[in-house]
Short mmCIF file of C-alpha atoms and ligand atoms in Angstrom, two decimals:
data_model
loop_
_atom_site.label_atom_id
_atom_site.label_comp_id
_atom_site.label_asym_id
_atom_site.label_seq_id
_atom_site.Cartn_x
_atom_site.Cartn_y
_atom_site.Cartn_z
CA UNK A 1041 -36.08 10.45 2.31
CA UNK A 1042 -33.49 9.93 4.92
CA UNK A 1043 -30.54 11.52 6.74
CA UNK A 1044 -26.92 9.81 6.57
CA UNK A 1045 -25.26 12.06 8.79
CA UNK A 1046 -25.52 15.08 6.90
CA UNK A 1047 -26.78 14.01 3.66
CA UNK A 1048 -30.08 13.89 2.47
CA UNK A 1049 -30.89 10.51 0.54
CA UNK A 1050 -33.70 9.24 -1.19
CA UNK A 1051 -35.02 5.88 -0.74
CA UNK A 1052 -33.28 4.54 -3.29
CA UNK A 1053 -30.25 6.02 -3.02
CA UNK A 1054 -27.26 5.08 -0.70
CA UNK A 1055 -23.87 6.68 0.38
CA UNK A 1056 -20.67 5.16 -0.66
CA UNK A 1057 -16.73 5.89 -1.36
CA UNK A 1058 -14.90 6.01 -4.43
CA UNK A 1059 -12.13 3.75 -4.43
CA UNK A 1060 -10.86 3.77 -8.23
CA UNK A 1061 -11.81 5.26 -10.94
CA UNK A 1062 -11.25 3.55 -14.36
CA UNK A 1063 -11.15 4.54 -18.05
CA UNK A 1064 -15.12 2.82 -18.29
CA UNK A 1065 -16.42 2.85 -14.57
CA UNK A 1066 -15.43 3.23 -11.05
CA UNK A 1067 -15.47 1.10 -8.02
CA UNK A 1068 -17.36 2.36 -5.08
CA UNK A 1069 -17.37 0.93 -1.04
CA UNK A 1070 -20.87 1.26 0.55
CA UNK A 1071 -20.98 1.51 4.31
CA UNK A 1072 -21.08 -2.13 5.03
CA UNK A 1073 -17.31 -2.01 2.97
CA UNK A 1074 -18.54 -4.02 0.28
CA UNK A 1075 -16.47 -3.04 -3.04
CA UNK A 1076 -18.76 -3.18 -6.28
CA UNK A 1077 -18.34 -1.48 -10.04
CA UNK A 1078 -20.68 1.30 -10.91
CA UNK A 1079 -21.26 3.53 -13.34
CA UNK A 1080 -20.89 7.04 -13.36
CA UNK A 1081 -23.89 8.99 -14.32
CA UNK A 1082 -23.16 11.16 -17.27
CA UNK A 1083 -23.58 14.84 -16.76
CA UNK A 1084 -21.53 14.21 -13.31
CA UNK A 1085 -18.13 14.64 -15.83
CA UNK A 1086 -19.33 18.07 -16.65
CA UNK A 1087 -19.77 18.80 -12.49
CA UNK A 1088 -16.86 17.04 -10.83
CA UNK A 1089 -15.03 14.22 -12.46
CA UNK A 1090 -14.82 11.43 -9.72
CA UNK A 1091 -11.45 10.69 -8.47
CA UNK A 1092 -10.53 7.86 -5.90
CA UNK A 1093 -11.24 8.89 -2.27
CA UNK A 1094 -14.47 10.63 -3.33
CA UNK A 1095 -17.75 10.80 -1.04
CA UNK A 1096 -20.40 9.99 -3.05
CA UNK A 1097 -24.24 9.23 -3.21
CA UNK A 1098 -25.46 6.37 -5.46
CA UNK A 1099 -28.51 4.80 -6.54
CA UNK A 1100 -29.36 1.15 -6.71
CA UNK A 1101 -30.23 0.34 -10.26
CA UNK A 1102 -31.32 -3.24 -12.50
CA UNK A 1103 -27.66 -4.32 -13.03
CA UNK A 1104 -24.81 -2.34 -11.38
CA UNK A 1105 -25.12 1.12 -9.42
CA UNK A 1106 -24.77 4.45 -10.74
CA UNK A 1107 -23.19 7.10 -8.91
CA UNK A 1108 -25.25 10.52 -8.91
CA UNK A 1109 -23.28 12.80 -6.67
CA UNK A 1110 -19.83 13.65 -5.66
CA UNK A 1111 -19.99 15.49 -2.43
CA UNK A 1112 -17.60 18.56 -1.68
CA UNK A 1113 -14.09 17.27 -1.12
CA UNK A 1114 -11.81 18.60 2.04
CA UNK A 1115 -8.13 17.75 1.95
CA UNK A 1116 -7.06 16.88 -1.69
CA UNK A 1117 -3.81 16.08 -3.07
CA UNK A 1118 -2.86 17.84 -6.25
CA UNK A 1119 0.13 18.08 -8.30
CA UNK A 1120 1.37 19.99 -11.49
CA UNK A 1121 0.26 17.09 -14.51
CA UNK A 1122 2.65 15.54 -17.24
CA UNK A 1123 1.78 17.94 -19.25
CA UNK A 1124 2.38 20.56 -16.87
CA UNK A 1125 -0.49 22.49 -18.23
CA UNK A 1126 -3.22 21.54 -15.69
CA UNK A 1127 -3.01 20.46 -11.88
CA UNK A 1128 -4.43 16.35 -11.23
CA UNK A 1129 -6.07 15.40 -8.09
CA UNK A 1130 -4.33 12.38 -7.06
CA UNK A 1131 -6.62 11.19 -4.53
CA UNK A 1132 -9.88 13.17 -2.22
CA UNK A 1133 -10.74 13.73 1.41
CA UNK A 1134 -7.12 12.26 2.84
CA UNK A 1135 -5.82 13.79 6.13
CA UNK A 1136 -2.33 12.57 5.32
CA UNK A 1137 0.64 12.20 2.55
CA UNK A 1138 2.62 9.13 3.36
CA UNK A 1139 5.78 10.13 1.11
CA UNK A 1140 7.23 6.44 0.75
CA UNK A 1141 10.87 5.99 -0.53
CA UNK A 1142 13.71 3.87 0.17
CA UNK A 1143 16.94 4.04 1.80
CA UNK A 1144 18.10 1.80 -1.61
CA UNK A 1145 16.78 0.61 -4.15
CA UNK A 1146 15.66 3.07 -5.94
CA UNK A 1147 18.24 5.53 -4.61
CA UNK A 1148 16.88 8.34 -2.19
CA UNK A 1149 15.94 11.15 -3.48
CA UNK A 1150 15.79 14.84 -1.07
CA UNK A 1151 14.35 16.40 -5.12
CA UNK A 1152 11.39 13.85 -4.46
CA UNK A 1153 10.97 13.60 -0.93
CA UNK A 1154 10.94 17.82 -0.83
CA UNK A 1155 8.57 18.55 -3.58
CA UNK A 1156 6.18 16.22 -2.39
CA UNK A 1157 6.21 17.53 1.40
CA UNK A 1158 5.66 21.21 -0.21
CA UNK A 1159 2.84 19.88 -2.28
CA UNK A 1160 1.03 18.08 1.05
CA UNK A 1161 1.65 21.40 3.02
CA UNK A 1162 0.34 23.70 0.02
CA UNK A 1163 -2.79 21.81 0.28
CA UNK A 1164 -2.42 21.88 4.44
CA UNK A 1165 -2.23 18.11 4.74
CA UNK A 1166 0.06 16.76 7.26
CA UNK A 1167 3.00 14.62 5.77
CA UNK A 1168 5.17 11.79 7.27
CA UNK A 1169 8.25 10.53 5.35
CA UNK A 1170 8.36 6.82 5.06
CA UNK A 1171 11.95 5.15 4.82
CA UNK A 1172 11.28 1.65 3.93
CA UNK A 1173 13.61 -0.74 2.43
CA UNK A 1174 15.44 -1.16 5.99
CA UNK A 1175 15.85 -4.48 6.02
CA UNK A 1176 18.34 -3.71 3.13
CA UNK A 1177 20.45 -0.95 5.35
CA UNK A 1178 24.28 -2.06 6.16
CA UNK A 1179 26.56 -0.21 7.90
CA UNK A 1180 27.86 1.44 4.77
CA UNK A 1181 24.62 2.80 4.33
CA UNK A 1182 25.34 4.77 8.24
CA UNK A 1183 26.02 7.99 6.51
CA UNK A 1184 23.01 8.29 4.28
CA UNK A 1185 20.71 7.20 7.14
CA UNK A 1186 21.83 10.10 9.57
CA UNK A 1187 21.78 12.39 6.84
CA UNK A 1188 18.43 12.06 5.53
CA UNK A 1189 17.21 11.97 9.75
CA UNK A 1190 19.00 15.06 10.22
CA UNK A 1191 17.65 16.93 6.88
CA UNK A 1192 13.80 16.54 7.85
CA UNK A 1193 14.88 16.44 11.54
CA UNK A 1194 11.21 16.50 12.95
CA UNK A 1195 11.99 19.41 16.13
CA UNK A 1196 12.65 21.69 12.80
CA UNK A 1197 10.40 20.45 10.04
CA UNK A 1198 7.36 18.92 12.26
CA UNK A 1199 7.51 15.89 9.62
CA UNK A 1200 7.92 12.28 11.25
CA UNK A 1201 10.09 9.99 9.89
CA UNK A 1202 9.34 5.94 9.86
CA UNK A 1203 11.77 3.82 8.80
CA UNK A 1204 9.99 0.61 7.75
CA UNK A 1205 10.57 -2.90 5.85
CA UNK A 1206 7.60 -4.79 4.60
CA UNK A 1207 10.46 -7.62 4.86
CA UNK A 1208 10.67 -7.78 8.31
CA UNK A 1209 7.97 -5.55 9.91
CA UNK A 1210 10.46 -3.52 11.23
CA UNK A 1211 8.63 -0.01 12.30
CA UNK A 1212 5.47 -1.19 10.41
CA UNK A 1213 3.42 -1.09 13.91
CA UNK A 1214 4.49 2.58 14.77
CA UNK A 1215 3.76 3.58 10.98
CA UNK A 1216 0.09 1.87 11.34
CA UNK A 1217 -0.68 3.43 14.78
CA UNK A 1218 0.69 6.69 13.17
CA UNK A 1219 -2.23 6.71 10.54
CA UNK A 1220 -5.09 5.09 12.40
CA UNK A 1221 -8.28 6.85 12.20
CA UNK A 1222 -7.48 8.59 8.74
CA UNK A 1223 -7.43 8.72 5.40
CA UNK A 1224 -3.90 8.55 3.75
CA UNK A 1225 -2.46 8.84 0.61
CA UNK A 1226 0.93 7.26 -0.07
CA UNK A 1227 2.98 8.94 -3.08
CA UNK A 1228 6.73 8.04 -3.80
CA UNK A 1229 8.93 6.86 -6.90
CA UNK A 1230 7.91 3.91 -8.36
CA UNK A 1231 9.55 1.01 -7.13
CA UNK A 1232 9.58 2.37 -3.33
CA UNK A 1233 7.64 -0.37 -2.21
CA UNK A 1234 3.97 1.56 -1.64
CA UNK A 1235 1.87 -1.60 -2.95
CA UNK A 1236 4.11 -3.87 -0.79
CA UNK A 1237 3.17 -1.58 2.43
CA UNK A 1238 -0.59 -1.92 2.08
CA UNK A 1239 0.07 -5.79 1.14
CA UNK A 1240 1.66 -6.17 4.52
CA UNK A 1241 -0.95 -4.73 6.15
CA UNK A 1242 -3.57 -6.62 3.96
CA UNK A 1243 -2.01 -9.86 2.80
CA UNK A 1244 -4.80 -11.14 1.07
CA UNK A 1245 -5.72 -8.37 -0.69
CA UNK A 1246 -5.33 -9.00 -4.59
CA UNK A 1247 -2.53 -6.15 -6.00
CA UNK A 1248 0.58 -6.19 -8.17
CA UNK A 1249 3.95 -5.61 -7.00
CA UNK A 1250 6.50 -5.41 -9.37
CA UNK A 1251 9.85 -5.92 -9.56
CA UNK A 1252 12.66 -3.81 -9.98
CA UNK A 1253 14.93 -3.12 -13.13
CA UNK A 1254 17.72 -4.41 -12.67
CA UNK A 1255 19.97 -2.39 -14.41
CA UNK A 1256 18.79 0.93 -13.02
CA UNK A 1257 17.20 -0.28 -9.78
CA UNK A 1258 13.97 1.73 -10.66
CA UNK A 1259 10.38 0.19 -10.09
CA UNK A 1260 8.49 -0.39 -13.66
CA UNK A 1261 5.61 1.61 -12.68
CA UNK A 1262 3.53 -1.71 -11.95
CA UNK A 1263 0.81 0.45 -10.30
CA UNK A 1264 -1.62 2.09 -12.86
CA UNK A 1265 -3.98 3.50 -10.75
CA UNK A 1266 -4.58 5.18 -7.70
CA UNK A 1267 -7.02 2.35 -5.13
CA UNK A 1268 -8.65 3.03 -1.99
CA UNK A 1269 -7.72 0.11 0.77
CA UNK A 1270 -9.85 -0.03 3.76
CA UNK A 1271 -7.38 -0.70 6.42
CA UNK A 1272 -9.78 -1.30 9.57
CA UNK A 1273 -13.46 0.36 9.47
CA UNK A 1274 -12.04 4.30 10.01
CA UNK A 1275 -8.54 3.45 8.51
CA UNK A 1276 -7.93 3.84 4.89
CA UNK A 1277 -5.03 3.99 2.40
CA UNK A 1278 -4.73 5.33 -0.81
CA UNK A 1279 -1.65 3.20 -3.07
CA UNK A 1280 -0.92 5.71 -6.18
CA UNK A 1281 1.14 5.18 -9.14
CA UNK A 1282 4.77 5.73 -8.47
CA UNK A 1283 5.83 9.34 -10.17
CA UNK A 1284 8.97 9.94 -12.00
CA UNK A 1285 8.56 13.43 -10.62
CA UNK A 1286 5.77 14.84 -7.72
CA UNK A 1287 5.83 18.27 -9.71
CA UNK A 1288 4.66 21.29 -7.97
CA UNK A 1289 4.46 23.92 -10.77
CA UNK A 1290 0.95 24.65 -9.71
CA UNK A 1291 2.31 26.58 -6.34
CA UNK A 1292 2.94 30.30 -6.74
CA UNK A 1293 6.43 31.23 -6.67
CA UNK A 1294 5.34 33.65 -3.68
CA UNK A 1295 4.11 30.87 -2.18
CA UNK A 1296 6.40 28.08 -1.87
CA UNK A 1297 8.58 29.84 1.25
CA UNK A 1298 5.26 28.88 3.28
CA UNK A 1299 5.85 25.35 2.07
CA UNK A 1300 8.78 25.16 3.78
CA UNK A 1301 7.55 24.49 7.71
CA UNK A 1302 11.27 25.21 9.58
CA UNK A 1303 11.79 28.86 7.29
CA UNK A 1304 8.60 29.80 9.66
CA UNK A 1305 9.84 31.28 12.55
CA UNK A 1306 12.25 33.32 10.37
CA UNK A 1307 9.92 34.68 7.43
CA UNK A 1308 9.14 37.81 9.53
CA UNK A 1309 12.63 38.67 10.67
CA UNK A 1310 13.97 39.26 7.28
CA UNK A 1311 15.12 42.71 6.07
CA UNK A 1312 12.61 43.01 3.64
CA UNK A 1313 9.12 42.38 3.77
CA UNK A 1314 8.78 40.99 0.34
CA UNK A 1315 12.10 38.99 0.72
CA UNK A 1316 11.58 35.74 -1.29
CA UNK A 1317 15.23 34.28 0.62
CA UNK A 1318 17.39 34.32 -2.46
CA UNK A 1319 19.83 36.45 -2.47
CA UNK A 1320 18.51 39.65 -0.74
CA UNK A 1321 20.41 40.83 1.87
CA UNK A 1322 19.56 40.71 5.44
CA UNK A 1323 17.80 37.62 5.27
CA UNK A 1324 16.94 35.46 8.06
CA UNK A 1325 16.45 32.51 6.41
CA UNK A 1326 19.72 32.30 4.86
CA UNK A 1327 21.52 33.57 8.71
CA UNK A 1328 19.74 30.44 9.73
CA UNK A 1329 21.00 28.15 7.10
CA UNK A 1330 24.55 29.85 7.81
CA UNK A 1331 24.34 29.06 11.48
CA UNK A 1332 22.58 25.13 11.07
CA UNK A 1333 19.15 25.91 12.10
CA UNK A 1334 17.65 24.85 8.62
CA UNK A 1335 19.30 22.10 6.93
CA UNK A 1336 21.80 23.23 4.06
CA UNK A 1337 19.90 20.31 1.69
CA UNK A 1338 16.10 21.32 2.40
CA UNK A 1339 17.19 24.84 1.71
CA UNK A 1340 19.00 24.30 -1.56
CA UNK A 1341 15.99 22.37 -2.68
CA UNK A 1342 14.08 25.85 -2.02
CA UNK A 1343 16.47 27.56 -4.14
CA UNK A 1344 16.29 24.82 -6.67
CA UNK A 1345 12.53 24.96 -7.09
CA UNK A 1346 12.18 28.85 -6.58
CA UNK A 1347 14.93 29.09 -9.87
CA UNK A 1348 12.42 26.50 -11.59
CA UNK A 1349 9.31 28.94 -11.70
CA UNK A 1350 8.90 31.52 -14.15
CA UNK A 1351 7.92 33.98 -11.64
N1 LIG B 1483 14.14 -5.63 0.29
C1 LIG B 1483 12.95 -5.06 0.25
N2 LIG B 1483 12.28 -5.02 -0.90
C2 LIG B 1483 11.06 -4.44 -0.91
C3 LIG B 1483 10.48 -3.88 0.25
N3 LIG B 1483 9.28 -3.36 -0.07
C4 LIG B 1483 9.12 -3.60 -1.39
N4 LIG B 1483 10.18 -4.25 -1.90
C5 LIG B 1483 10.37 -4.67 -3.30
O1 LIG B 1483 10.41 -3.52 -4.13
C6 LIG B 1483 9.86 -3.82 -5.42
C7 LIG B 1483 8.80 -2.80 -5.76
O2 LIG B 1483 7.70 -2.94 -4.87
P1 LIG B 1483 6.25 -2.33 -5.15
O3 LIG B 1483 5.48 -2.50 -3.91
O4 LIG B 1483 5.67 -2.86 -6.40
O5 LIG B 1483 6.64 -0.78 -5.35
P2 LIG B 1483 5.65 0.44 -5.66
O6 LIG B 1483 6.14 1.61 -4.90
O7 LIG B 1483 4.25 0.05 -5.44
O8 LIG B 1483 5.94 0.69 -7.22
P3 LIG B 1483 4.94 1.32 -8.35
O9 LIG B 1483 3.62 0.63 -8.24
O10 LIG B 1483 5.65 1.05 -9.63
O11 LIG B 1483 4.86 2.78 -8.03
C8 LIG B 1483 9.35 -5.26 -5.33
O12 LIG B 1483 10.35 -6.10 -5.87
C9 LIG B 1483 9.21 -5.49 -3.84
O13 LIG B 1483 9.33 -6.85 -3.48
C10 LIG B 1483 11.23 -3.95 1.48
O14 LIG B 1483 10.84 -3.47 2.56
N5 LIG B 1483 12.46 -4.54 1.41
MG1 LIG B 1484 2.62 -0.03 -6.64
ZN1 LIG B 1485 14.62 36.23 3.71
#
């Protein structure tokens, strides 16, 4: 037996990352960052079903590996499922949500862009909103652009914003020094351009991008599964398949107020202890709306999602 870092490993085993997980197999990375298929061994489903971005231990066997062991995940990104019945991992062990969408094409959306940035912060991971498309911006398009800067304003909300164009570049270098080190996941409508970012930054790798509808502008959800990218030997990226909606049922109703990072300096100067911001009176959060210190937009999106939850 052997240590690898903190694992124990026999002599035939050997330490690797998931970096997709199919409907048959999954692909795993091994520490020289050579992809290969394995197989999953079967009473691992009944433990921990393997998702992309898992730490795993495998073992070398006649044909293809088989994966033995998941190790404990930190940092996952969940949301609420189709179905809305259980909560999906999208991806394991990422230190970052890269919320992708464009200024155009498909058309912003604060109902996305919102209820993915509460799902990253209900799981603690930091988030960074990812404007790309920019290469597309005219002047008409002024008005939306210092809109959406001033609703996730990052002195208030902490988030960064990056506008980007896998076009030109443009802001791609910032975005890239932004993540280095980590492990990010990028989530975002389909169609945003998420497969086209990690193309840019890998142009040979071997990915779909799809086109767009033309009548609605919407992306045909051309990715079908979420894939690890090694960007540089501690860099990764996770692309995911674009979501219709990042739904955040599985957050308490409680809860979501401490999703919101600019209510936080108000939360304890409300009236009431258990004031949930709605409509109770003496409410700091609201005086602060009232007066400009939270953005109008991020705060209707509160009310939106709070009226959402059966509480
Ligand atoms: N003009 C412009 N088009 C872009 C840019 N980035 C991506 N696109 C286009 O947007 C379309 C969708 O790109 P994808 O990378 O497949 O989008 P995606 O977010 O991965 O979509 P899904 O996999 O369906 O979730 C393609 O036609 C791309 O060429 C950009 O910066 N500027
Ligand atoms: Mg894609
Ligand atoms: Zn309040």
């Amino acid at each position: 037996t052997r240590f690898n870092g903190s694992i124990l490993l026999s002599t035939a085993e050997f330490s690797c990352r998931i970096s997709s997980v199919g409907r048959r197999g999954v692909t795993i990375i091994d520490e020289r960052g050579v992809e290969t298929g394995a197989r999953i061994a079967g009473r691992i489903y009944h433990e921990t079903k393997p998702v992309t971005g898992d730490y795993a231990v495998a073992v070398k066997t006649a044909d293809i590996p088989t994966v033995e062991r998941i190790l404990p995940r930190t940092g996952i990104l969940q949301r609420t499922a189709s179905s809305g019945r259980s909560t999906q991992i999208i991806a394991a062990n990422v230190d970052m949500v890269l919320i992708v969408a464009s200024i155009k094409h498909p058309v912003f959306s604060d109902g996305f862009v919102c209820r993915a940035l509460a799902g990253a912060s209900w799981k603690d991971l930091k988030a960074v909103i990812v404007l790309n498309k920019m290469d597309l911006y005219s002047p008409k398009d002024e008005e939306l652009k210092n809109r959406i800067q001033a609703t996730y304003d990052r002195e208030r909300t902490g988030y960064p914003l990056f506008p980007v164009s896998c076009i030109t570049g443009r802001g791609t270098d910032e975005l890239l020094e932004h993540v280095r080190g980590m492990t990010v996941v990028m989530t975002g409508p389909s169609g945003a351009g998420k497969t086209s970012l990690v193309k840019y930054y890998n142009p040979s790798l071997d990915v779909r991008i799809g086109a767009l509808n033309p009548k609605t502008c919407r992306g045909k959800h051309t990715t079908v599964a979420a894939q690890l990218i090694p960007l540089d030997k501690n860099t990764a990226v996770i692309d995911t398949p674009g979501l219709r909606m990042f739904s955040i049922d599985h957050i308490p109703r409680n809860d979501l107020q401490f999703c919101f990072p600019e209510f936080g300096d108000y939360l304890d100067e409300c009236k009431f202890r258990d004031c949930l911001h709605l409509t109770e009176p003496g409410c700091a959060v609201k005086s602060a709306v009232e007066n400009g210190a939270i953005s109008k937009i991020r705060y209707r999106k509160y009310i939106d999602f709070m009226n959402e939850k059966k509480s």
